[in-house]
Coordinates of C-alpha atoms in Angstrom, one line a residue:
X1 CA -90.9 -2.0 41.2
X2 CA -91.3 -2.4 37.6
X3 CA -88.7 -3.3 35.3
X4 CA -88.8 -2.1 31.4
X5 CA -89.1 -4.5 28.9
X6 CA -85.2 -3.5 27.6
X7 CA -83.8 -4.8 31.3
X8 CA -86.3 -8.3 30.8
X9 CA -84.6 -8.8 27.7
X10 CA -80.9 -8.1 29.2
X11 CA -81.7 -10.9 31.8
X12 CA -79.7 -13.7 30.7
X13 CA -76.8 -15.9 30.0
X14 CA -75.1 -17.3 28.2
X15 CA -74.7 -19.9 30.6
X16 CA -70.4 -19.9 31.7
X17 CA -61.2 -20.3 39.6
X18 CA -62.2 -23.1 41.7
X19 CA -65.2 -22.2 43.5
X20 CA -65.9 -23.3 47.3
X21 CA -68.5 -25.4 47.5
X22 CA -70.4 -25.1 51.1
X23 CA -73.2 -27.8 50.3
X24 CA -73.1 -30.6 48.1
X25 CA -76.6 -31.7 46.5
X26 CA -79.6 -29.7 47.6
X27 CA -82.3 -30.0 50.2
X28 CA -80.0 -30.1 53.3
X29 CA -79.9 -27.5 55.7
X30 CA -76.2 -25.5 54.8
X31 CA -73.2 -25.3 56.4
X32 CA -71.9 -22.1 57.3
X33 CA -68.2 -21.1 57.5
X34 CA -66.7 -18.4 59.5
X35 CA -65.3 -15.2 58.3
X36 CA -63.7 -12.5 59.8
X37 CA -63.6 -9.2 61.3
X38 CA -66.5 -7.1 62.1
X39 CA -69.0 -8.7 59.5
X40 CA -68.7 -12.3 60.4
X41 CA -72.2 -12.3 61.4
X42 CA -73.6 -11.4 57.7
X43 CA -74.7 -14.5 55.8
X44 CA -74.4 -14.2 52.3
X45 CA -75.7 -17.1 50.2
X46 CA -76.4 -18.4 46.8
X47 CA -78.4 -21.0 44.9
X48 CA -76.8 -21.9 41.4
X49 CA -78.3 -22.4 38.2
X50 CA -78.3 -25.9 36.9
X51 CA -74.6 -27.4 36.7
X52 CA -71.4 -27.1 39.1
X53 CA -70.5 -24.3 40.6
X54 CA -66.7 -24.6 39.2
X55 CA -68.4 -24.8 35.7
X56 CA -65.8 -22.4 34.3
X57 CA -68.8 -20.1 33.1
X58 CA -71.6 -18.2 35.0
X59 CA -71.8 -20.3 38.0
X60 CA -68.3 -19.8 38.6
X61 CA -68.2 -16.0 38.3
X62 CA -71.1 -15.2 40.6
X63 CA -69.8 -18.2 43.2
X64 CA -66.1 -16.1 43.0
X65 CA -67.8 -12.8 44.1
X66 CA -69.2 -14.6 47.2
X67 CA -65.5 -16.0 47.9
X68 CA -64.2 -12.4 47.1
X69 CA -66.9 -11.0 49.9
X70 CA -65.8 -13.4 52.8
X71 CA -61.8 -13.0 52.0
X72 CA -62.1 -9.2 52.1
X73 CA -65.5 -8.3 54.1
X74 CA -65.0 -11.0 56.8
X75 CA -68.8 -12.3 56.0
X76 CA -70.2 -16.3 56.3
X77 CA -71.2 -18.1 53.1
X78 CA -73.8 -20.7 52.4
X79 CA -74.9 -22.2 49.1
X80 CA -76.7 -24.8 47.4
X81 CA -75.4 -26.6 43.9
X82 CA -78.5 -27.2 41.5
X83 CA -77.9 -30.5 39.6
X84 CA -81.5 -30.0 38.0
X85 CA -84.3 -27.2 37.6
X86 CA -86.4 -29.7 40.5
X87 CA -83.4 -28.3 42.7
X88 CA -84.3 -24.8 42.2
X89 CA -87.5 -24.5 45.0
X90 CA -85.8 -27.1 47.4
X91 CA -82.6 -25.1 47.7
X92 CA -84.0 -21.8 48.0
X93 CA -86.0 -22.9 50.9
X94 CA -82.7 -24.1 51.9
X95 CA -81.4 -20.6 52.3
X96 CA -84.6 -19.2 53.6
X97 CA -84.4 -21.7 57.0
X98 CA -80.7 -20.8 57.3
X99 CA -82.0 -17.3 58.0
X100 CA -79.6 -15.7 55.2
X101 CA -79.2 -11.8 55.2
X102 CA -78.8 -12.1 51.2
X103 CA -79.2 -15.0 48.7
X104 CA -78.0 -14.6 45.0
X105 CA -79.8 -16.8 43.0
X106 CA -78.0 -17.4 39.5
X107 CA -79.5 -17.5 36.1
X108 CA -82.6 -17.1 34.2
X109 CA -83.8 -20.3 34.9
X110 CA -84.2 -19.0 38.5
X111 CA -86.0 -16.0 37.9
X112 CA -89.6 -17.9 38.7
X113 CA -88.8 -19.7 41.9
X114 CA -86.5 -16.7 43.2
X115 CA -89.5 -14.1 42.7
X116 CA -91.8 -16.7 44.0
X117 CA -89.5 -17.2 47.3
X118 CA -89.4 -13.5 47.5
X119 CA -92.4 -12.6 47.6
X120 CA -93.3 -15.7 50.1
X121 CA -90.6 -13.9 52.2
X122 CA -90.6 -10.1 52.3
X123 CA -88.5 -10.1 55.3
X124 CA -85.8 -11.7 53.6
X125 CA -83.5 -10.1 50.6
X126 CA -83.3 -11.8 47.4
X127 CA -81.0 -10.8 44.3
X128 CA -81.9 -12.7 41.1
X129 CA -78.3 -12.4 38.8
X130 CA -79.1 -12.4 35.2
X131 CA -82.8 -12.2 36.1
X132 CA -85.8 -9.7 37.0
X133 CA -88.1 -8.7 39.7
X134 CA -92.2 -9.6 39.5
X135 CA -92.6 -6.6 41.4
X136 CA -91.3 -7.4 44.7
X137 CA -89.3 -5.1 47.0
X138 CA -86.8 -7.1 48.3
X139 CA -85.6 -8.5 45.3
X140 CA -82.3 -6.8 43.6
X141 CA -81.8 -7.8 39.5
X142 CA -78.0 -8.1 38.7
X143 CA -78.6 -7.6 34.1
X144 CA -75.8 -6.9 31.5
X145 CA -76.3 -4.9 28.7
X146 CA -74.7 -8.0 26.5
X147 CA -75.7 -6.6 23.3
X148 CA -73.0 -3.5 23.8
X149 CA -69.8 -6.2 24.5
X150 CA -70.9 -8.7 22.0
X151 CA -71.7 -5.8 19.2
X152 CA -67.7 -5.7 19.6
X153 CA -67.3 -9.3 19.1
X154 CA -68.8 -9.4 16.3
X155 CA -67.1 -6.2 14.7
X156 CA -63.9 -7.8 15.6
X157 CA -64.9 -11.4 14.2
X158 CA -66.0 -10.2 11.0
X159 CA -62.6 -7.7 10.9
X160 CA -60.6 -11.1 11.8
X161 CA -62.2 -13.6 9.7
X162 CA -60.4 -14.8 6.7
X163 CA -63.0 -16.8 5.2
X164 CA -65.9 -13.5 6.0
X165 CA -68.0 -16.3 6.7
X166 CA -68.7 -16.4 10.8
X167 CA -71.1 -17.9 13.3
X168 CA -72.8 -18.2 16.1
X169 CA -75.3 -20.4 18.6
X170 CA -76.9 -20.5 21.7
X171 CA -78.3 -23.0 24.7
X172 CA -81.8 -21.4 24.4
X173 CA -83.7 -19.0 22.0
X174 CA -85.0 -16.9 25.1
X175 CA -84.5 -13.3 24.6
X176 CA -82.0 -13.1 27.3
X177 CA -79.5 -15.3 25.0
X178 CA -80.6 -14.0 21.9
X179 CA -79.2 -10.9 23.3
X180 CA -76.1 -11.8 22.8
X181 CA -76.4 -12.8 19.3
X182 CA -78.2 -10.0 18.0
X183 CA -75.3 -7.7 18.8
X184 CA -72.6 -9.9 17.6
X185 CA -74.7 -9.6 14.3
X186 CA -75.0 -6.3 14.3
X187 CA -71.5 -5.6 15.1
X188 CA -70.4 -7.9 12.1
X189 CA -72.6 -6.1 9.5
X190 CA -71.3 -2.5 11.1
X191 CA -68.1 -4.1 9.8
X192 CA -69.6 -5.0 6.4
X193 CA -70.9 -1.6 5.7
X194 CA -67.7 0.2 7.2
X195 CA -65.6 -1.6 4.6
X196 CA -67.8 -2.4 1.9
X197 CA -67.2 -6.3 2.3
X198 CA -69.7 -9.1 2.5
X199 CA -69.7 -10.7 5.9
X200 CA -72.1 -13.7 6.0
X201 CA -73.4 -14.8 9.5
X202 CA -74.3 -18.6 10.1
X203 CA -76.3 -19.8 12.5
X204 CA -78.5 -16.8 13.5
X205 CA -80.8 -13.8 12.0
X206 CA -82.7 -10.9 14.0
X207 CA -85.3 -10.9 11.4
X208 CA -85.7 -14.9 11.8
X209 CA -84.4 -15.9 15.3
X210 CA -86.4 -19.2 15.2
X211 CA -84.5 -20.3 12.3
X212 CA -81.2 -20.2 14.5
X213 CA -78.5 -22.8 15.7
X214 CA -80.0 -23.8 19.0
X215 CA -78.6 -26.6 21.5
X216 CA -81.9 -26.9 23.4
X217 CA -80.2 -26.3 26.5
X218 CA -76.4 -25.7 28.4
X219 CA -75.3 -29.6 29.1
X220 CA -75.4 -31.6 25.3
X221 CA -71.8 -31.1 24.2
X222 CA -73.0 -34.1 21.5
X223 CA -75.0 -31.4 19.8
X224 CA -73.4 -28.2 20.7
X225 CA -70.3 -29.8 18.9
X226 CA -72.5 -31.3 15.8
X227 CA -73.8 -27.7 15.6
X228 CA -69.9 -26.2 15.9
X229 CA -69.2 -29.1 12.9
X230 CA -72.2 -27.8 10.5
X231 CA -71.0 -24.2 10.4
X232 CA -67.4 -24.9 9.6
X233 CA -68.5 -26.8 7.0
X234 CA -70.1 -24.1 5.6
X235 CA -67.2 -21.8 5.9
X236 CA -67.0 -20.0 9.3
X237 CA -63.8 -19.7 11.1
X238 CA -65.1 -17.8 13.7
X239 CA -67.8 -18.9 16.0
X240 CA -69.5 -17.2 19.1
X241 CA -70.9 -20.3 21.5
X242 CA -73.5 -18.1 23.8
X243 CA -73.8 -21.6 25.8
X244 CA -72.1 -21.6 29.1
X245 CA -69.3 -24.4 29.0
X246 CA -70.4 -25.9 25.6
X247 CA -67.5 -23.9 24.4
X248 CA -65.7 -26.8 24.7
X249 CA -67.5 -29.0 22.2
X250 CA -66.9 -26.4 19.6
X251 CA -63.0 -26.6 20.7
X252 CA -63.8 -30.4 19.6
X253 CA -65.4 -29.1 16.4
X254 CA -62.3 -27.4 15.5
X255 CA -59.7 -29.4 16.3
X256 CA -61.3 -32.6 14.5
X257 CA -61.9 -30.1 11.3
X258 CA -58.3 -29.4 11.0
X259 CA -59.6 -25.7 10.0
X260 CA -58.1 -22.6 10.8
X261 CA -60.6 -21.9 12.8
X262 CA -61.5 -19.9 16.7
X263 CA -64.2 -19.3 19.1
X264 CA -65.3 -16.0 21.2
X265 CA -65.7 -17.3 24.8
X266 CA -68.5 -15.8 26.7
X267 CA -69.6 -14.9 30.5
X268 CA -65.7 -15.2 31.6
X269 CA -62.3 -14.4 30.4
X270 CA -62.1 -17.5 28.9
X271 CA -58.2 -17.7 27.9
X272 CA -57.2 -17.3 31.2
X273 CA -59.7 -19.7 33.5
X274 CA -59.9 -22.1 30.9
X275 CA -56.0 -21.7 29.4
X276 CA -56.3 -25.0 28.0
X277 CA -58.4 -23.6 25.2
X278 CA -56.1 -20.4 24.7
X279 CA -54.5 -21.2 21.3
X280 CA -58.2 -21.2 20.4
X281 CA -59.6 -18.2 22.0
X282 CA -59.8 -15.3 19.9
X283 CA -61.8 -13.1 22.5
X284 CA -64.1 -13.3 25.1
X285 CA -67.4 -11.3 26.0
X286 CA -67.2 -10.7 30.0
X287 CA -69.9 -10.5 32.0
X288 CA -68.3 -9.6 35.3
X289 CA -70.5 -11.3 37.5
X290 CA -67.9 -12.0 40.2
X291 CA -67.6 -8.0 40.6
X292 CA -70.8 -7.0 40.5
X293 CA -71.8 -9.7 43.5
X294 CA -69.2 -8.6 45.1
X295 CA -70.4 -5.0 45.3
X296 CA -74.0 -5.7 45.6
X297 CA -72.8 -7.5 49.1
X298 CA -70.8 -4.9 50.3
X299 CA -73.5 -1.5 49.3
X300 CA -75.9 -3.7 51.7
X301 CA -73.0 -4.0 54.3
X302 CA -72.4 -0.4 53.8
X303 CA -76.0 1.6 52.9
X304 CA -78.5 -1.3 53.7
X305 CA -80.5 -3.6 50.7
X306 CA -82.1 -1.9 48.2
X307 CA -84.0 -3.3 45.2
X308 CA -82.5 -0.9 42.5
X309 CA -81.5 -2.8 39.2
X310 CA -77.5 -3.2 38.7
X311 CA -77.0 -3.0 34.8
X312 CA -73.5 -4.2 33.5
X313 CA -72.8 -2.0 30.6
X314 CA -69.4 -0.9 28.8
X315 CA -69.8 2.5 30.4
X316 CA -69.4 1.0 34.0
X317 CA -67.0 -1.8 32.5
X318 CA -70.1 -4.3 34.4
X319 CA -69.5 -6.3 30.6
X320 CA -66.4 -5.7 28.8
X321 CA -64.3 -7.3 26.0
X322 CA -61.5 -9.3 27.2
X323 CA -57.5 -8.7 26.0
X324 CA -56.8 -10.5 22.8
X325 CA -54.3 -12.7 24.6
X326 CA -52.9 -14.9 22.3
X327 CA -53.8 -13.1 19.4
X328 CA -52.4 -9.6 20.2
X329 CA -50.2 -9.2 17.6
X330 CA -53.1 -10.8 15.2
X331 CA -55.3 -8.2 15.5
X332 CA -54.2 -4.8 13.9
X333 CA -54.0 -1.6 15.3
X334 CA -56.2 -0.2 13.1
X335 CA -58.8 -2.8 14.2
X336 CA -57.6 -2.0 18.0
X337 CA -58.6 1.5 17.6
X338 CA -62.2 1.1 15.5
X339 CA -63.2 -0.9 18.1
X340 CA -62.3 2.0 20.7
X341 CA -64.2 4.2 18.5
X342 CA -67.1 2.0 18.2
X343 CA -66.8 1.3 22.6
X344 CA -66.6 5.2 22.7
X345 CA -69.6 5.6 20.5
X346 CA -71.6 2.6 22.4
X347 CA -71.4 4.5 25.4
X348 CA -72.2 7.9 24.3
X349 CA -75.2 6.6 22.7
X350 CA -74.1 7.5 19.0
X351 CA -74.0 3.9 18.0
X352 CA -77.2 1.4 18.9
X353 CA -75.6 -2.5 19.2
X354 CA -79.1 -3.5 18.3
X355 CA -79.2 -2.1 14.7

């Protein structure tokens, strides 16, 4: 099976409920809990990308499609928790000796070693989430059309912004982040066209995507929040973190600033699994990993593996934009219904979130 060059470039995170965790560490054999009804016998398992699997990001949201699976399908669960990228080959071998009917493997960083373990095992069934298949068979890629969601984001950032000066970073300039970032950009300048109004963008450009905000990777809050710090200084009050947790740093950012200042949370709903950093949250671009997991277990249950790639998009809701929360009565209706318009448009194909 080959993938398109579109779907490669959807792979990705932006690396984002307490989670269950079934094995501590990595290289031990895993322990397997019990289910029930007439499934028990399925073993579903999952190897996560580096970080906790209660990491209030992408971890998280694949790990709560698992728990989802066993509460309502009656299946077993195994995992392994990735604490570096040495993990990655260790754990998955991990999975393979427990003889596991399934085993998600989550994030990009994964895509090599889960491909590699595949096609080492064609007897076994692989699904890489936020990744792509090397041509193997029995490997299923779980991508999200991020650009469509985060075109939104940025339409409603540049709508919201008082300043019009906005901005944006990322763990990694890999195309599966920059995704992200190129339709929040797009979005804003649909905005500045619509209306006529300059809307500056800090921190990233299409045409120059080296020249971005970049942390280097998901764990350095220390720079993730220095970053945060450098573009409220130069004017944004709105800033899109497409870094997994690092969210938080810029939460830091703003509160030491004393600006009037928010952040778009990304992967999960952000105001409501991390409602500490509510007052903060203007929006957030879901990725609904936990869902999509969830299905992709219980189509095999149902039909039998197959190796088809599952695209989040708006049209299937796989990647959506969260309730305003907090900032309902903030945002206008008029804003409320261009973004339907623009969703509607997304969908039907009249509008491209990467222009």
């Amino acid at each position: 099976m080959k993938i398109s060059t579109r779907q490669r470039a959807l792979a990705g995170v932006a690396l984002t409920g307490a989670a269950m965790l079934l094995l501590s560490g990595c290289g031990a054999a895993p322990e397997k809990s019990e289910g029930s009804g007439e499934k028990k016998n399925f073993l579903a398992c999952a190897v996560s990308d580096e970080g906790s699997w209660n990491d209030k990001s992408f971890n998280e949201a694949a790990m709560g499609g698992l728990i989802k699976a066993k509460d309502e399908l009656g299946i077993k669960l195994s995992d392994a928790e990735s604490h570096s990228t040495e993990d990655f080959d260790t754990n998955l071998t991990a999975m393979v000796n427990a003889g596991c009917d399934i085993t998600f493997a989550v994030g990009f960083d994964l895509i090599g070693p889960v491909n590699a373990t595949a096609k080492a095992n064609p007897e076994l069934n692989f699904v890489s989430v936020d990744g792509y298949s090397e041509g193997n068979d029995n490997l299923k890629p779980v991508e999200y059309a991020s650009d469509q969601s985060s075109y939104l984001a940025g339409y409603l950032a540049a709508a919201y912004s008082k300043t019009k000066v906005i901005g944006t970073y990322a763990g990694l300039n890999v195309p599966a982040v920059t995704i992200f970032m190129d339709g929040y950009y797009y979005g804003a300048k649909a905005w500045e066209k619509e209306t006529g109004t300059p809307i500056t963008v800090v921190g990233y450009d299409p045409a120059n995507k080296d020249a971005g905000d970049y942390v280097g990777n998901f764990a350095d809050s220390g720079k993730a929040k220095s970053i945060s710090a450098g573009q409220l200084e130069k004017g944004a009050d709105v800033i899109y973190p497409v870094a997994g947790g690092l969210f938080s740093a810029t939460s830091e950012a703003i509160k030491e600033s004393g600006k009037d200042a928010v952040f778009i949370g990304v992967d999960k709903d952000i105001a409501v699994t991390s409602p500490e950093y509510a007052d903060q949250v203007l929006v957030s671009v879901e990725k609904r990993m936990t869902d999509a997991v969830y299905d992709v277990i219980k189509e095999t249950l149902d039909k039998g593996f197959n190796s088809e790639p599952y695209l989040g998009t708006l049209a299937n809701k796989g990647t959506v934009l969260s309730s305003f929360h907090k900032f309902e009565d903030k945002v206008s209706p008029e804003i409320v219904a261009s973004l339907k318009k623009i969703e509607e448009g997304i969908i039907d194909g009249s509008i491209d979130p990467l222009k």
